[in-house]
Coordinates of C-alpha atoms and ligand atoms in Angstrom, one line a residue:
M1 CA 3.6 86.4 8.1
A2 CA 3.8 90.3 7.5
L3 CA 6.5 92.9 8.3
L4 CA 4.9 96.2 9.9
I5 CA 6.8 99.4 8.9
T6 CA 5.9 102.5 11.0
G7 CA 6.6 105.7 9.3
G8 CA 6.8 103.7 6.0
A9 CA 5.8 106.8 3.9
G10 CA 8.8 108.6 5.0
Y11 CA 12.2 108.7 3.6
V12 CA 14.1 105.9 4.8
G13 CA 11.0 103.9 5.8
S14 CA 9.8 103.9 2.1
H15 CA 13.1 102.6 0.8
V16 CA 13.0 99.7 3.3
N17 CA 9.4 99.0 2.2
K18 CA 10.5 98.7 -1.3
M19 CA 13.5 96.5 -0.6
L20 CA 11.7 94.1 1.8
S21 CA 8.8 93.9 -1.0
Q22 CA 11.3 93.1 -3.7
K23 CA 12.6 90.3 -1.6
G24 CA 9.3 88.9 -1.3
Y25 CA 8.0 89.9 2.3
D26 CA 4.5 90.9 2.8
T27 CA 4.8 94.6 4.2
I28 CA 2.2 96.8 6.0
V29 CA 3.0 100.5 6.3
F30 CA 1.6 102.4 9.3
D31 CA 2.0 106.1 8.9
N32 CA -0.1 109.2 10.1
L33 CA 1.1 111.1 7.0
V34 CA 2.1 114.2 9.2
Y35 CA 5.5 114.1 7.3
G36 CA 5.2 110.9 5.1
H37 CA 3.9 111.0 1.6
E38 CA 1.1 108.5 0.4
E39 CA 2.6 108.4 -3.0
A40 CA 5.9 106.8 -1.4
V41 CA 3.8 103.8 -0.3
K42 CA 4.0 101.8 -3.7
W43 CA 4.3 98.4 -2.0
G44 CA 2.3 96.4 0.6
K45 CA -0.8 97.3 2.5
F46 CA -1.1 100.9 3.8
V47 CA -3.1 101.9 7.2
K48 CA -3.2 105.6 7.8
A49 CA -3.1 105.9 11.5
D50 CA -1.3 107.6 14.5
L51 CA 1.0 105.5 16.7
A52 CA -0.8 107.0 19.7
D53 CA -4.0 105.4 18.3
S54 CA -3.8 102.1 20.2
E55 CA -6.9 100.8 18.8
A56 CA -5.8 101.2 15.2
L57 CA -2.6 99.8 15.9
G58 CA -4.0 96.7 17.7
R59 CA -6.1 96.0 14.9
V60 CA -3.1 95.6 12.6
F61 CA -1.7 93.0 14.9
T62 CA -5.0 91.2 15.3
E63 CA -5.9 91.0 11.4
N64 CA -2.3 90.3 10.5
K65 CA 0.7 87.9 11.7
V66 CA 3.1 90.3 12.3
E67 CA 6.5 88.6 12.6
A68 CA 8.7 91.9 13.0
V69 CA 8.4 95.6 13.2
F70 CA 10.6 98.1 11.5
H71 CA 10.0 101.4 13.5
F72 CA 10.9 104.7 11.7
A73 CA 7.9 106.7 12.9
A74 CA 9.2 109.7 14.7
Y75 CA 9.9 113.5 14.4
T76 CA 13.5 114.3 13.2
Y77 CA 14.1 118.1 13.1
V78 CA 16.8 118.6 15.7
G79 CA 16.1 122.6 15.9
E80 CA 12.5 122.0 16.6
S81 CA 13.1 119.4 19.2
V82 CA 15.0 122.2 21.1
T83 CA 12.1 124.6 21.0
D84 CA 9.3 122.1 21.4
P85 CA 10.7 119.1 23.2
S86 CA 7.2 117.8 24.4
K87 CA 6.2 117.2 20.9
Y88 CA 9.4 114.9 20.5
Y89 CA 9.4 112.9 23.7
T90 CA 5.5 112.5 23.3
N91 CA 5.8 111.2 19.6
N92 CA 9.1 109.5 19.7
V93 CA 9.2 108.0 23.2
V94 CA 5.5 107.5 24.6
N95 CA 4.3 106.4 21.2
T96 CA 7.1 103.8 21.2
I97 CA 6.1 102.7 24.6
N98 CA 2.6 102.1 23.0
L99 CA 4.1 100.1 20.1
L100 CA 6.2 98.0 22.4
D101 CA 3.2 97.1 24.5
T102 CA 1.1 96.3 21.7
M103 CA 3.6 94.0 20.3
R104 CA 4.0 92.3 23.6
R105 CA 0.3 92.0 23.9
H106 CA 0.1 90.3 20.5
G107 CA 3.3 88.2 20.8
C108 CA 5.3 90.0 18.2
G109 CA 8.9 89.9 19.7
K110 CA 11.2 91.5 17.0
I111 CA 11.9 95.1 16.3
I112 CA 14.5 96.9 14.0
F113 CA 14.9 100.5 15.0
S114 CA 15.9 103.6 13.2
S115 CA 18.3 105.3 15.7
T116 CA 21.0 107.9 15.2
C117 CA 24.4 109.2 15.6
A118 CA 22.7 112.1 17.4
T119 CA 22.7 109.9 20.4
Y120 CA 26.5 110.3 20.8
G121 CA 26.4 114.2 21.2
E122 CA 30.1 115.8 20.8
P123 CA 32.3 112.9 20.1
E124 CA 35.4 112.5 22.1
K125 CA 37.2 110.4 19.6
L126 CA 36.8 109.7 15.9
P127 CA 35.6 107.5 14.2
L128 CA 32.7 106.8 16.6
T129 CA 32.2 103.3 17.7
E130 CA 29.3 101.7 19.2
D131 CA 31.0 101.5 22.7
M132 CA 31.7 105.3 22.9
P133 CA 29.6 107.5 25.5
Q134 CA 26.2 108.6 24.4
N135 CA 25.5 112.1 25.6
P136 CA 22.8 113.7 23.2
I137 CA 23.0 117.4 23.0
S138 CA 19.4 117.7 21.5
P139 CA 15.9 116.4 22.9
Y140 CA 15.9 114.6 19.5
G141 CA 19.0 112.7 20.0
A142 CA 17.7 112.0 23.7
S143 CA 14.4 110.8 22.5
K144 CA 16.1 108.1 20.4
L145 CA 18.6 107.2 23.1
M146 CA 15.6 106.8 25.5
V147 CA 14.2 104.4 23.0
E148 CA 17.6 102.5 23.0
R149 CA 17.2 102.1 26.6
L150 CA 13.5 100.9 26.5
F151 CA 14.8 98.2 24.1
K152 CA 17.5 97.0 26.7
D153 CA 14.9 96.9 29.5
Y154 CA 12.2 95.3 27.4
N155 CA 14.8 92.8 26.1
R156 CA 15.6 91.9 30.0
A157 CA 12.1 91.8 31.2
Y158 CA 10.2 90.3 28.3
G159 CA 12.7 89.0 25.9
L160 CA 12.1 91.6 23.2
K161 CA 14.5 91.2 20.5
F162 CA 15.9 94.3 18.9
I163 CA 18.3 95.9 16.5
A164 CA 19.0 99.8 16.9
L165 CA 20.7 101.1 13.8
R166 CA 22.5 104.3 14.4
Y167 CA 22.5 106.0 11.0
F168 CA 25.0 108.9 10.1
N169 CA 23.9 111.2 7.2
A170 CA 21.1 109.5 5.3
A171 CA 21.3 110.7 1.5
G172 CA 20.5 109.7 -2.1
A173 CA 17.5 108.0 -3.4
D174 CA 16.1 104.8 -4.9
P175 CA 18.6 103.8 -7.6
D176 CA 15.7 103.3 -9.9
G177 CA 14.3 106.8 -9.2
E178 CA 10.8 105.6 -7.9
I179 CA 11.0 107.2 -4.5
G180 CA 13.3 109.6 -2.8
E181 CA 13.8 112.3 -0.2
N182 CA 11.0 114.7 0.3
H183 CA 11.0 116.7 3.4
D184 CA 9.1 119.9 4.1
P185 CA 10.8 122.0 5.1
E186 CA 14.1 120.5 3.6
T187 CA 17.2 121.0 6.1
H188 CA 19.4 118.5 4.6
L189 CA 22.5 119.4 2.6
I190 CA 22.3 117.4 -0.5
P191 CA 18.6 118.1 -1.4
L192 CA 19.4 121.8 -0.9
V193 CA 22.4 121.7 -3.1
L194 CA 20.5 120.0 -5.8
D195 CA 17.6 122.6 -5.4
A196 CA 20.4 125.3 -5.9
A197 CA 21.4 123.6 -9.1
N198 CA 17.9 123.2 -10.3
G199 CA 17.2 127.0 -9.8
K200 CA 14.5 126.1 -7.2
R201 CA 16.7 128.0 -4.5
P202 CA 19.1 130.9 -5.6
D203 CA 22.2 129.5 -3.7
I204 CA 23.4 127.1 -1.2
K205 CA 24.5 128.6 2.0
V206 CA 27.5 127.1 3.6
F207 CA 27.3 127.1 7.3
G208 CA 30.7 128.1 8.5
T209 CA 33.9 128.0 6.8
D210 CA 36.3 128.4 9.5
Y211 CA 36.2 124.9 11.1
P212 CA 39.4 123.3 11.9
T213 CA 39.0 120.8 8.9
K214 CA 40.9 120.6 5.5
D215 CA 38.8 123.1 3.7
G216 CA 37.3 124.9 6.7
T217 CA 33.7 123.4 6.1
C218 CA 32.1 120.5 8.4
I219 CA 32.7 117.0 7.5
R220 CA 30.1 114.3 7.7
D221 CA 29.7 110.8 7.1
Y222 CA 27.1 110.5 4.3
I223 CA 25.5 107.0 3.7
H224 CA 23.2 106.1 0.9
V225 CA 19.4 105.3 1.8
W226 CA 19.5 102.2 -0.3
D227 CA 22.6 100.9 1.8
L228 CA 20.7 101.9 4.7
A229 CA 17.7 99.7 3.6
D230 CA 20.1 97.0 3.0
A231 CA 21.1 97.1 6.6
H232 CA 17.6 96.8 7.9
L233 CA 16.9 93.6 5.7
R234 CA 20.1 92.1 7.1
A235 CA 19.1 93.2 10.7
F236 CA 15.7 91.6 10.4
E237 CA 17.3 88.3 8.8
H238 CA 19.9 88.3 11.8
L239 CA 17.3 88.3 14.5
A240 CA 14.9 85.9 12.5
S241 CA 17.8 83.4 12.4
G242 CA 18.3 83.7 16.2
G243 CA 21.1 86.3 16.2
E244 CA 21.4 88.6 19.4
S245 CA 19.8 92.0 20.0
D246 CA 22.4 94.7 19.4
F247 CA 23.4 98.4 18.3
F248 CA 25.2 99.1 15.1
N249 CA 26.5 102.4 13.5
L250 CA 25.6 102.8 9.8
G251 CA 28.1 105.0 8.0
N252 CA 30.7 104.9 5.4
E253 CA 33.7 105.3 7.6
C254 CA 34.6 108.2 5.4
G255 CA 34.2 111.9 5.9
T256 CA 33.0 114.5 3.2
S257 CA 33.2 118.3 3.5
V258 CA 30.4 120.6 2.5
L259 CA 32.4 121.9 -0.2
E260 CA 33.2 118.5 -1.4
I261 CA 29.4 117.6 -1.7
I262 CA 28.8 120.8 -3.6
E263 CA 31.6 119.9 -5.9
A264 CA 30.1 116.3 -6.4
A265 CA 26.7 117.9 -7.0
R266 CA 28.4 120.2 -9.8
K267 CA 29.8 117.2 -11.4
V268 CA 26.7 115.2 -11.4
T269 CA 24.1 117.9 -12.7
G270 CA 26.7 119.8 -14.8
K271 CA 25.0 122.9 -13.5
E272 CA 26.6 126.2 -11.8
I273 CA 25.9 126.2 -8.0
K274 CA 26.0 129.5 -6.2
V275 CA 27.6 129.3 -3.0
T276 CA 27.2 131.8 -0.2
N277 CA 29.1 131.7 3.0
V278 CA 27.4 132.5 6.2
E279 CA 27.8 131.9 9.9
R280 CA 28.1 128.5 11.5
R281 CA 25.0 126.9 12.5
E282 CA 24.6 126.3 16.2
G283 CA 25.4 122.9 17.6
D284 CA 27.2 121.6 14.4
P285 CA 30.3 119.6 15.5
P286 CA 33.1 120.1 13.0
V287 CA 33.6 116.5 12.0
L288 CA 31.3 113.4 12.7
V289 CA 32.3 110.0 11.2
G290 CA 31.2 106.6 12.2
S291 CA 32.9 103.3 12.1
S292 CA 30.7 100.6 10.8
A293 CA 33.1 97.8 11.5
K294 CA 30.7 96.1 13.7
A295 CA 27.9 96.0 11.2
E296 CA 30.4 94.5 8.8
N297 CA 31.5 91.9 11.2
I298 CA 28.2 90.7 12.6
L299 CA 25.8 91.5 9.8
G300 CA 28.1 91.2 6.9
W301 CA 26.9 94.8 5.6
K302 CA 29.2 97.2 3.7
P303 CA 28.0 100.3 2.0
R304 CA 28.2 100.2 -1.7
F305 CA 27.4 103.6 -2.8
N306 CA 29.7 106.7 -2.8
V307 CA 28.8 110.5 -2.4
E308 CA 28.8 110.8 -6.1
Q309 CA 26.2 108.1 -6.6
M310 CA 24.0 109.5 -3.8
C311 CA 24.0 113.0 -5.6
R312 CA 23.3 111.3 -9.0
H313 CA 20.3 109.2 -7.6
A314 CA 18.9 112.2 -5.7
W315 CA 19.1 114.4 -8.9
K316 CA 17.5 111.5 -10.9
Y317 CA 14.6 111.6 -8.3
I318 CA 14.4 115.5 -8.2
Q319 CA 14.1 115.6 -11.9
S320 CA 11.3 113.0 -12.0
K321 CA 9.1 114.8 -9.5
Ligands
UDP1 N1 25.0 122.4 5.9 C1 25.3 123.6 5.2 N2 24.3 124.6 4.7 C2 22.9 124.0 4.4 C3 22.6 122.8 5.2 C4 23.5 122.0 5.8 O1 26.3 124.2 4.9 O2 22.2 124.6 3.8 C5 26.1 121.7 6.3 C6 25.7 121.4 8.0 O3 26.2 122.5 8.7 C7 26.5 120.1 8.2 C8 26.3 119.5 6.7 O4 26.1 120.4 6.1 O5 27.8 120.4 8.3 C9 25.1 118.4 6.8 O6 24.1 119.1 7.3 P1 22.6 118.4 7.4 O7 21.5 119.3 7.9 O8 22.4 117.8 6.1 O9 22.7 117.0 8.3 P2 23.2 117.0 9.9 O10 24.8 116.8 10.0 O11 23.1 118.2 10.5 O12 22.6 115.8 10.5

């Protein structure tokens, strides 16, 4: 029995691969390496191929008894999804249909999916719970919501079992420092702040200081990537033991402002970090915080790491590169 990880050379996928392997599962990473990194695939088998390549994908299922799929392969740049929606709908939606139909043909009926809080759009109420309206504002968020809809329909028609995990702001790195976040281009706050601490960038630009929040900067719900990996493992075990298909938020239930992140990074690194205040970034809501009470109740999942630990682990990884 094997577990297939699409996008397993990427940030969250590579951490899930490590955790599943540590638990004794045989894993197969399927990644086209467009954004993934081969050196992040340190566990299991590796197949370098694109999800659009039905033949390569089919071969994985013919040659292995795939028990479940962990599906991370997707493009994730929100801004690019606005300027090039075709790229996002093709890769994130059409290629997922190809994956689901290949699974059906080979009798594989379980999938754990990397969804996002971007499926909610502008929140009406906080913290966000899973039953709140989903009105994504970007093609990226819409592409993830379309996949959630596919799951519901494939569940009803073909009995596909699924868990869709809606992440809030993934951050941090493997606590052992073996793997971490490696985006090119990097757009996420914590790695950019640490690059400023490291002298790789001259400063950190704070996007807007006039939001209606305690210090005027945006508040987000940061969640450690190792906690995310733990949620994937639990989601799989939930389905494997006969649990229902479902959707879960994965957040810390706790908001942290941009300035608080910079402060945590100063503390962890002991470095000066130059801050430059700039205009708001378009499309940024002032506050995004998710309730993960449902994941706690049903999956028994609770995040263990705080923002300072996220910065500490990410810093350890950055310095080892
Ligand atoms: N942010 C910032 N400067 C940067 C990158 C991000 O001030 O160089 C802010 C951004 O406006 C948001 C928060 O940091 O409020 C987290 O942004 P990120 O891009 O990491 O994640 P997002 O919440 O957009 O998914």
